[in-house]
Amino acid sequence: MQSFKEKDKQYIANTYGRFDVEIVSGKGSLVYDINGREYIDLSSGIAVNTLGMADDAWANAVYEQLKKCQHTSNLYYSEPCVRLAEILCTRTGAKKVFFGNSGAEANECAIKVSRLWGAQNKGSEYYNIITLKNSFHGRTITTLSATGQDVFHKDFTPLTEGFLYGEANNLESIEKLLLENKCCAVMMELVQGEGGVLALDTDFVLGVSKLCEKHNTLLVIDEVQTGNGRSGELYAFQVYGVTPDIVSTAKGLGGGLPIGACMMFDKTENVLTPSSHGSTFGGNPIACASAVHVLNRIDNELLGEVKKKSKFIFEELNGADGIVSVSGLGLMIGIETVGDVSVILKKCMENGILPIKAKNKIRLLPALNIPMELLIKSIEIIKKVASENK
Ligand SMILES: *Cc1c(COP(=O)(O)O)cnc(C)c1O
């Protein structure tokens, strides 16, 4: 009989390099593979399972909605969708929300709103958007184009025109692009996740915000990965203290169900008009009920825990044997090791923990509510593995 792994290779498009583990169940931050082996989950499905695996209260919230109504289309009013938008606006200062189903779609909306705003306020030739080198904004042709990494562009050209790449933490490079091109927006992640978990300098972020004001250009923050409590605040822009014009988010918003949101602030709230954008599944009641529950659980107490756990990880790993550097923000952490990252990852798995990779780093994205004792155990294992494999 064919094994599952062989069938995966036969039937699934070959786009992912998978770890040799099949997770079948879990509870919180403990997950179990097909052989019943227990692991501590340190990536929560790439920053998606905000409350860990199969959280009881979350599952109930989803199930209650599932029994009532799973989908209606955007041709009708739907309460979960409105409740979610109200929570997002109240807690961020945003004025309006558009719902899609993924990070890429949230960014597509942010890009469309930026261009539309440019056309409405500056002229249709002001379509350029500045993004950063080493950024990641998604896999659709336009969000790939926004992504400032050549490796992702290769063989997919021609890409969507109108993206210019500035240098992270280099204000002059951003101002030069703003001066030499007709721009509608600067779009950036505050912590470059896929780029190696690099948090932007506060001075740079505040500087970009000022430049955007000076040049009448929108500030768009991609919070697909940094959002929904991961940074220690609900959104990372609140950590940096900037006021964005558009914020996109997804990953952790639904706590495991697919949902993305594009939030529009004062300058952009009335840019979208009927039929300028849309999505069949966007605002789906199940995904929205799920996200309402997740956001209500991300209260000050949980955010305080995120900060405390983050501090603990930085303190434990900074300067530890076999560890070169620790980067990131909140519970979005990159660890550069002396030893080869693939070897370290494999050893971590053998020791019962499941971190992932970002570039040449070990990346930690645990559930926000990972119990402290599991985190302590995981960090001990990482230290041991890093020290033994340098
Ligand atoms: C993951 C990610 C995306 C893409 O999200 P998808 O849901 O995979 O489309 C976009 N931007 C950032 C910063 C991300 O981390």
Coordinates of N, CA and C in Angstrom, one line a residue, residues 148-276:
G148 N 10.2 42.7 -2.2 CA 11.5 43.2 -2.7 C 12.6 42.2 -2.6
Q149 N 12.4 41.0 -3.2 CA 13.4 39.9 -3.2 C 13.4 39.3 -4.6
D150 N 14.5 39.4 -5.3 CA 14.6 38.9 -6.7 C 14.3 37.4 -6.8
V151 N 14.7 36.6 -5.8 CA 14.5 35.2 -5.9 C 13.0 34.8 -6.1
F152 N 12.1 35.7 -5.6 CA 10.7 35.4 -5.8 C 10.2 35.8 -7.2
H153 N 10.9 36.7 -7.8 CA 10.5 37.3 -9.1 C 10.8 36.4 -10.3
K154 N 11.9 35.7 -10.1 CA 12.5 35.0 -11.2 C 11.5 34.1 -12.0
D155 N 11.5 34.2 -13.3 CA 10.6 33.4 -14.1 C 9.1 33.7 -14.0
F156 N 8.7 34.8 -13.3 CA 7.3 35.1 -13.2 C 7.0 36.5 -13.9
T157 N 8.1 37.0 -14.6 CA 7.9 38.3 -15.2 C 7.0 38.1 -16.5
P158 N 6.4 39.1 -17.0 CA 6.3 40.5 -16.4 C 5.4 40.5 -15.2
L159 N 6.0 41.2 -14.2 CA 5.2 41.4 -13.0 C 4.4 42.7 -13.1
T160 N 3.6 43.0 -12.1 CA 2.8 44.2 -12.1 C 3.8 45.4 -12.0
E161 N 3.6 46.4 -12.8 CA 4.5 47.6 -12.7 C 4.2 48.4 -11.5
G162 N 5.2 49.3 -11.2 CA 4.9 50.4 -10.3 C 5.3 50.1 -8.9
F163 N 6.3 49.2 -8.7 CA 6.9 49.0 -7.4 C 8.3 49.4 -7.4
L164 N 8.7 50.1 -6.4 CA 10.1 50.6 -6.2 C 10.6 50.1 -4.9
Y165 N 11.9 49.7 -4.9 CA 12.4 49.1 -3.6 C 13.4 50.0 -2.9
G166 N 13.1 50.4 -1.7 CA 14.0 51.2 -0.9 C 14.7 50.3 0.1
E167 N 15.7 50.9 0.8 CA 16.5 50.1 1.7 C 15.9 50.3 3.1
A168 N 15.7 49.1 3.8 CA 15.3 49.2 5.2 C 16.3 50.0 6.0
N169 N 15.8 50.8 7.0 CA 16.6 51.5 7.9 C 17.5 52.6 7.2
N170 N 17.1 53.0 6.0 CA 17.9 54.0 5.3 C 16.9 55.0 4.7
L171 N 16.7 56.1 5.5 CA 15.7 57.1 5.2 C 16.0 57.8 3.9
E172 N 17.3 58.1 3.6 CA 17.6 58.8 2.4 C 17.2 58.0 1.2
S173 N 17.3 56.7 1.2 CA 16.9 55.9 0.1 C 15.4 56.0 -0.2
I174 N 14.6 56.1 0.9 CA 13.2 56.3 0.7 C 12.9 57.7 0.2
E175 N 13.5 58.7 0.7 CA 13.2 60.0 0.3 C 13.6 60.2 -1.2
K176 N 14.7 59.6 -1.6 CA 15.2 59.7 -3.0 C 14.1 59.1 -3.9
L177 N 13.6 58.0 -3.5 CA 12.6 57.4 -4.4 C 11.3 58.2 -4.4
L178 N 11.0 58.8 -3.3 CA 9.8 59.7 -3.2 C 9.9 60.9 -4.1
L179 N 11.2 61.5 -4.1 CA 11.4 62.7 -4.9 C 11.5 62.4 -6.4
E180 N 12.0 61.2 -6.7 CA 12.2 61.0 -8.2 C 11.1 60.3 -8.9
N181 N 10.1 59.8 -8.1 CA 9.0 59.1 -8.7 C 7.6 59.6 -8.3
K182 N 6.6 59.4 -9.1 CA 5.3 59.8 -8.7 C 4.6 58.6 -7.9
C183 N 4.6 58.8 -6.5 CA 4.2 57.7 -5.6 C 2.9 58.0 -5.0
C184 N 2.1 56.9 -4.7 CA 0.9 57.0 -3.9 C 1.1 56.4 -2.5
A185 N 2.1 55.5 -2.3 CA 2.3 54.9 -1.0 C 3.7 54.3 -0.7
V186 N 4.0 54.2 0.6 CA 5.1 53.4 1.0 C 4.5 52.3 1.8
M187 N 4.9 51.1 1.5 CA 4.3 49.9 2.1 C 5.4 49.1 2.7
M188 N 5.3 48.7 4.0 CA 6.3 47.9 4.6 C 5.8 47.1 5.8
E189 N 6.6 46.0 6.1 CA 6.4 45.2 7.3 C 7.2 45.9 8.4
L190 N 6.8 45.9 9.6 CA 7.6 46.5 10.7 C 8.6 45.5 11.2
V191 N 8.3 44.3 11.1 CA 9.3 43.2 11.3 C 9.2 42.4 10.1
Q192 N 10.4 42.3 9.3 CA 10.4 41.5 8.1 C 10.5 40.1 8.5
G193 N 9.4 39.4 8.4 CA 9.2 38.0 8.9 C 10.0 37.0 8.0
E194 N 9.5 36.8 6.8 CA 10.1 35.9 5.9 C 11.6 36.3 5.6
G195 N 11.8 37.6 5.7 CA 13.2 38.2 5.4 C 14.2 37.9 6.5
G196 N 13.8 37.2 7.5 CA 14.8 36.8 8.6 C 14.4 37.4 10.0
V197 N 13.2 37.8 10.2 CA 12.7 38.3 11.5 C 13.5 39.5 11.9
L198 N 13.5 40.5 11.0 CA 14.2 41.7 11.3 C 13.3 42.9 11.6
A199 N 13.3 43.4 12.9 CA 12.5 44.5 13.3 C 13.1 45.8 12.7
L200 N 12.3 46.6 12.1 CA 12.9 47.9 11.6 C 13.2 48.8 12.8
D201 N 14.2 49.7 12.6 CA 14.5 50.7 13.6 C 13.4 51.6 13.8
T202 N 13.2 52.0 15.1 CA 12.1 52.9 15.4 C 12.3 54.2 14.7
D203 N 13.5 54.8 14.7 CA 13.8 56.0 14.0 C 13.4 56.0 12.6
F204 N 13.7 54.9 11.9 CA 13.4 54.7 10.5 C 11.9 54.8 10.3
V205 N 11.2 54.0 11.1 CA 9.7 53.9 10.9 C 9.1 55.3 11.1
L206 N 9.5 56.0 12.2 CA 9.0 57.3 12.5 C 9.3 58.3 11.3
G207 N 10.6 58.1 10.8 CA 11.0 58.9 9.7 C 10.2 58.7 8.5
V208 N 9.9 57.5 8.1 CA 9.1 57.2 6.9 C 7.8 57.8 7.1
S209 N 7.2 57.7 8.3 CA 5.9 58.3 8.6 C 5.9 59.8 8.3
K210 N 6.9 60.4 8.7 CA 7.1 61.9 8.5 C 7.2 62.2 7.0
L211 N 8.1 61.4 6.3 CA 8.3 61.5 4.9 C 7.0 61.4 4.1
C212 N 6.2 60.4 4.5 CA 4.9 60.2 3.9 C 4.0 61.4 4.0
E213 N 4.0 62.0 5.2 CA 3.2 63.3 5.4 C 3.7 64.4 4.5
K214 N 5.1 64.5 4.5 CA 5.7 65.6 3.7 C 5.4 65.5 2.2
H215 N 5.4 64.2 1.7 CA 5.3 64.0 0.3 C 3.8 63.6 -0.1
N216 N 2.9 63.8 0.9 CA 1.5 63.5 0.6 C 1.4 62.1 0.0
T217 N 1.9 61.1 0.8 CA 1.9 59.7 0.3 C 1.4 58.9 1.5
L218 N 0.7 57.8 1.1 CA 0.1 56.9 2.1 C 1.2 56.1 2.8
L219 N 1.0 55.8 4.1 CA 1.8 54.8 4.8 C 1.0 53.5 5.0
V220 N 1.4 52.5 4.4 CA 0.7 51.2 4.4 C 1.6 50.2 5.2
I221 N 1.0 49.6 6.2 CA 1.7 48.7 7.1 C 1.2 47.3 6.8
D222 N 2.1 46.4 6.4 CA 1.7 45.0 6.2 C 1.9 44.3 7.6
E223 N 0.8 44.0 8.2 CA 0.8 43.3 9.5 C 0.2 41.9 9.4
V224 N 0.4 41.3 8.2 CA -0.1 40.0 8.1 C 0.5 39.0 9.1
Q225 N 1.8 39.2 9.4 CA 2.5 38.3 10.3 C 2.6 39.0 11.7
T226 N 2.9 40.3 11.7 CA 3.1 41.0 13.0 C 1.8 41.2 13.8
G227 N 0.7 41.1 13.1 CA -0.6 41.6 13.7 C -1.2 40.6 14.7
N228 N -2.3 41.0 15.3 CA -3.1 40.2 16.1 C -2.4 39.7 17.4
G229 N -1.7 40.6 18.0 CA -1.1 40.3 19.3 C 0.3 39.9 19.3
R230 N 0.8 39.5 18.2 CA 2.1 38.8 18.1 C 3.3 39.8 18.6
S231 N 3.1 41.1 18.3 CA 4.2 42.0 18.7 C 4.2 42.4 20.1
G232 N 3.1 42.0 20.9 CA 3.0 42.5 22.2 C 2.0 43.6 22.4
E233 N 1.6 44.2 21.3 CA 0.4 45.1 21.2 C -0.5 44.4 20.2
L234 N -1.7 44.9 20.0 CA -2.6 44.2 19.1 C -2.0 44.3 17.7
Y235 N -1.5 45.5 17.3 CA -0.8 45.6 16.0 C 0.6 46.2 16.3
A236 N 1.6 45.9 15.5 CA 2.9 46.3 15.7 C 3.1 47.9 15.5
F237 N 2.2 48.5 14.7 CA 2.3 49.9 14.5 C 2.0 50.6 15.8
Q238 N 1.3 49.9 16.7 CA 1.0 50.5 18.1 C 2.3 50.4 18.9
V239 N 3.2 49.5 18.7 CA 4.4 49.4 19.4 C 5.3 50.5 18.9
Y240 N 5.3 50.8 17.6 CA 6.2 51.8 17.0 C 5.7 53.2 17.2
G241 N 4.4 53.3 17.5 CA 3.8 54.6 17.7 C 3.6 55.5 16.4
V242 N 3.3 54.8 15.3 CA 3.0 55.5 14.1 C 1.5 55.4 13.8
T243 N 1.0 56.4 13.0 CA -0.4 56.3 12.6 C -0.4 56.0 11.1
P244 N -0.8 54.8 10.7 CA -0.8 54.4 9.3 C -2.1 54.9 8.6
D245 N -2.0 54.8 7.3 CA -3.2 55.1 6.5 C -4.0 53.8 6.1
I246 N -3.2 52.7 6.0 CA -3.8 51.4 5.7 C -3.0 50.4 6.4
V247 N -3.7 49.4 7.0 CA -3.0 48.2 7.6 C -3.7 47.0 7.1
S248 N -2.8 46.1 6.6 CA -3.3 44.7 6.2 C -3.0 43.7 7.2
T249 N -3.8 42.7 7.4 CA -3.5 41.7 8.3 C -4.2 40.4 7.9
A250 N -3.7 39.2 8.4 CA -4.3 37.9 8.1 C -3.8 36.9 9.1
K251 N -3.0 36.1 8.7 CA -2.4 34.9 9.5 C -3.2 34.7 10.9
G252 N -2.8 35.4 11.9 CA -3.3 35.0 13.3 C -4.7 35.5 13.5
L253 N -5.3 36.3 12.6 CA -6.6 37.0 12.9 C -7.7 35.9 13.1
G254 N -7.7 34.9 12.3 CA -8.7 33.9 12.4 C -8.4 32.7 13.4
G255 N -7.2 32.8 14.0 CA -6.8 31.7 14.9 C -6.8 30.3 14.3
G256 N -6.7 30.2 13.0 CA -6.7 28.9 12.3 C -7.6 28.8 11.1
L257 N -8.5 29.8 11.0 CA -9.4 29.8 9.8 C -8.9 30.9 8.9
P258 N -9.1 30.7 7.6 CA -8.6 31.7 6.6 C -9.4 33.0 6.6
I259 N -8.8 34.1 6.9 CA -9.4 35.4 6.9 C -8.3 36.5 6.8
G260 N -8.5 37.5 6.0 CA -7.6 38.6 5.9 C -8.4 39.9 6.0
A261 N -7.8 40.9 6.4 CA -8.5 42.2 6.5 C -7.6 43.3 6.1
C262 N -8.2 44.3 5.4 CA -7.5 45.5 5.0 C -8.2 46.7 5.7
M263 N -7.5 47.3 6.6 CA -8.1 48.4 7.4 C -7.7 49.7 6.8
M264 N -8.7 50.6 6.7 CA -8.5 51.9 6.1 C -8.7 52.9 7.2
F265 N -7.8 53.9 7.3 CA -7.9 54.9 8.3 C -8.4 56.2 7.7
D266 N -8.3 57.4 8.4 CA -8.9 58.6 8.0 C -8.8 59.0 6.5
K267 N -7.6 59.0 6.0 CA -7.4 59.4 4.6 C -8.0 58.5 3.6
T268 N -8.2 57.2 4.0 CA -8.5 56.2 2.9 C -9.9 55.6 3.1
E269 N -10.6 56.1 4.2 CA -11.9 55.4 4.5 C -12.9 55.4 3.4
N270 N -12.9 56.5 2.6 CA -13.9 56.6 1.5 C -13.4 56.3 0.1
V271 N -12.2 55.7 0.0 CA -11.7 55.5 -1.3 C -12.4 54.4 -2.1
L272 N -12.7 53.3 -1.4 CA -13.4 52.2 -2.1 C -14.9 52.6 -2.2
T273 N -15.5 52.3 -3.4 CA -16.9 52.6 -3.6 C -17.5 51.3 -4.2
P274 N -18.8 51.2 -4.3 CA -19.5 50.0 -4.8 C -18.8 49.5 -6.1
S275 N -18.5 48.2 -6.1 CA -17.9 47.4 -7.2 C -16.4 47.8 -7.5
S276 N -15.8 48.6 -6.7 CA -14.4 48.9 -6.9 C -13.5 47.7 -6.4

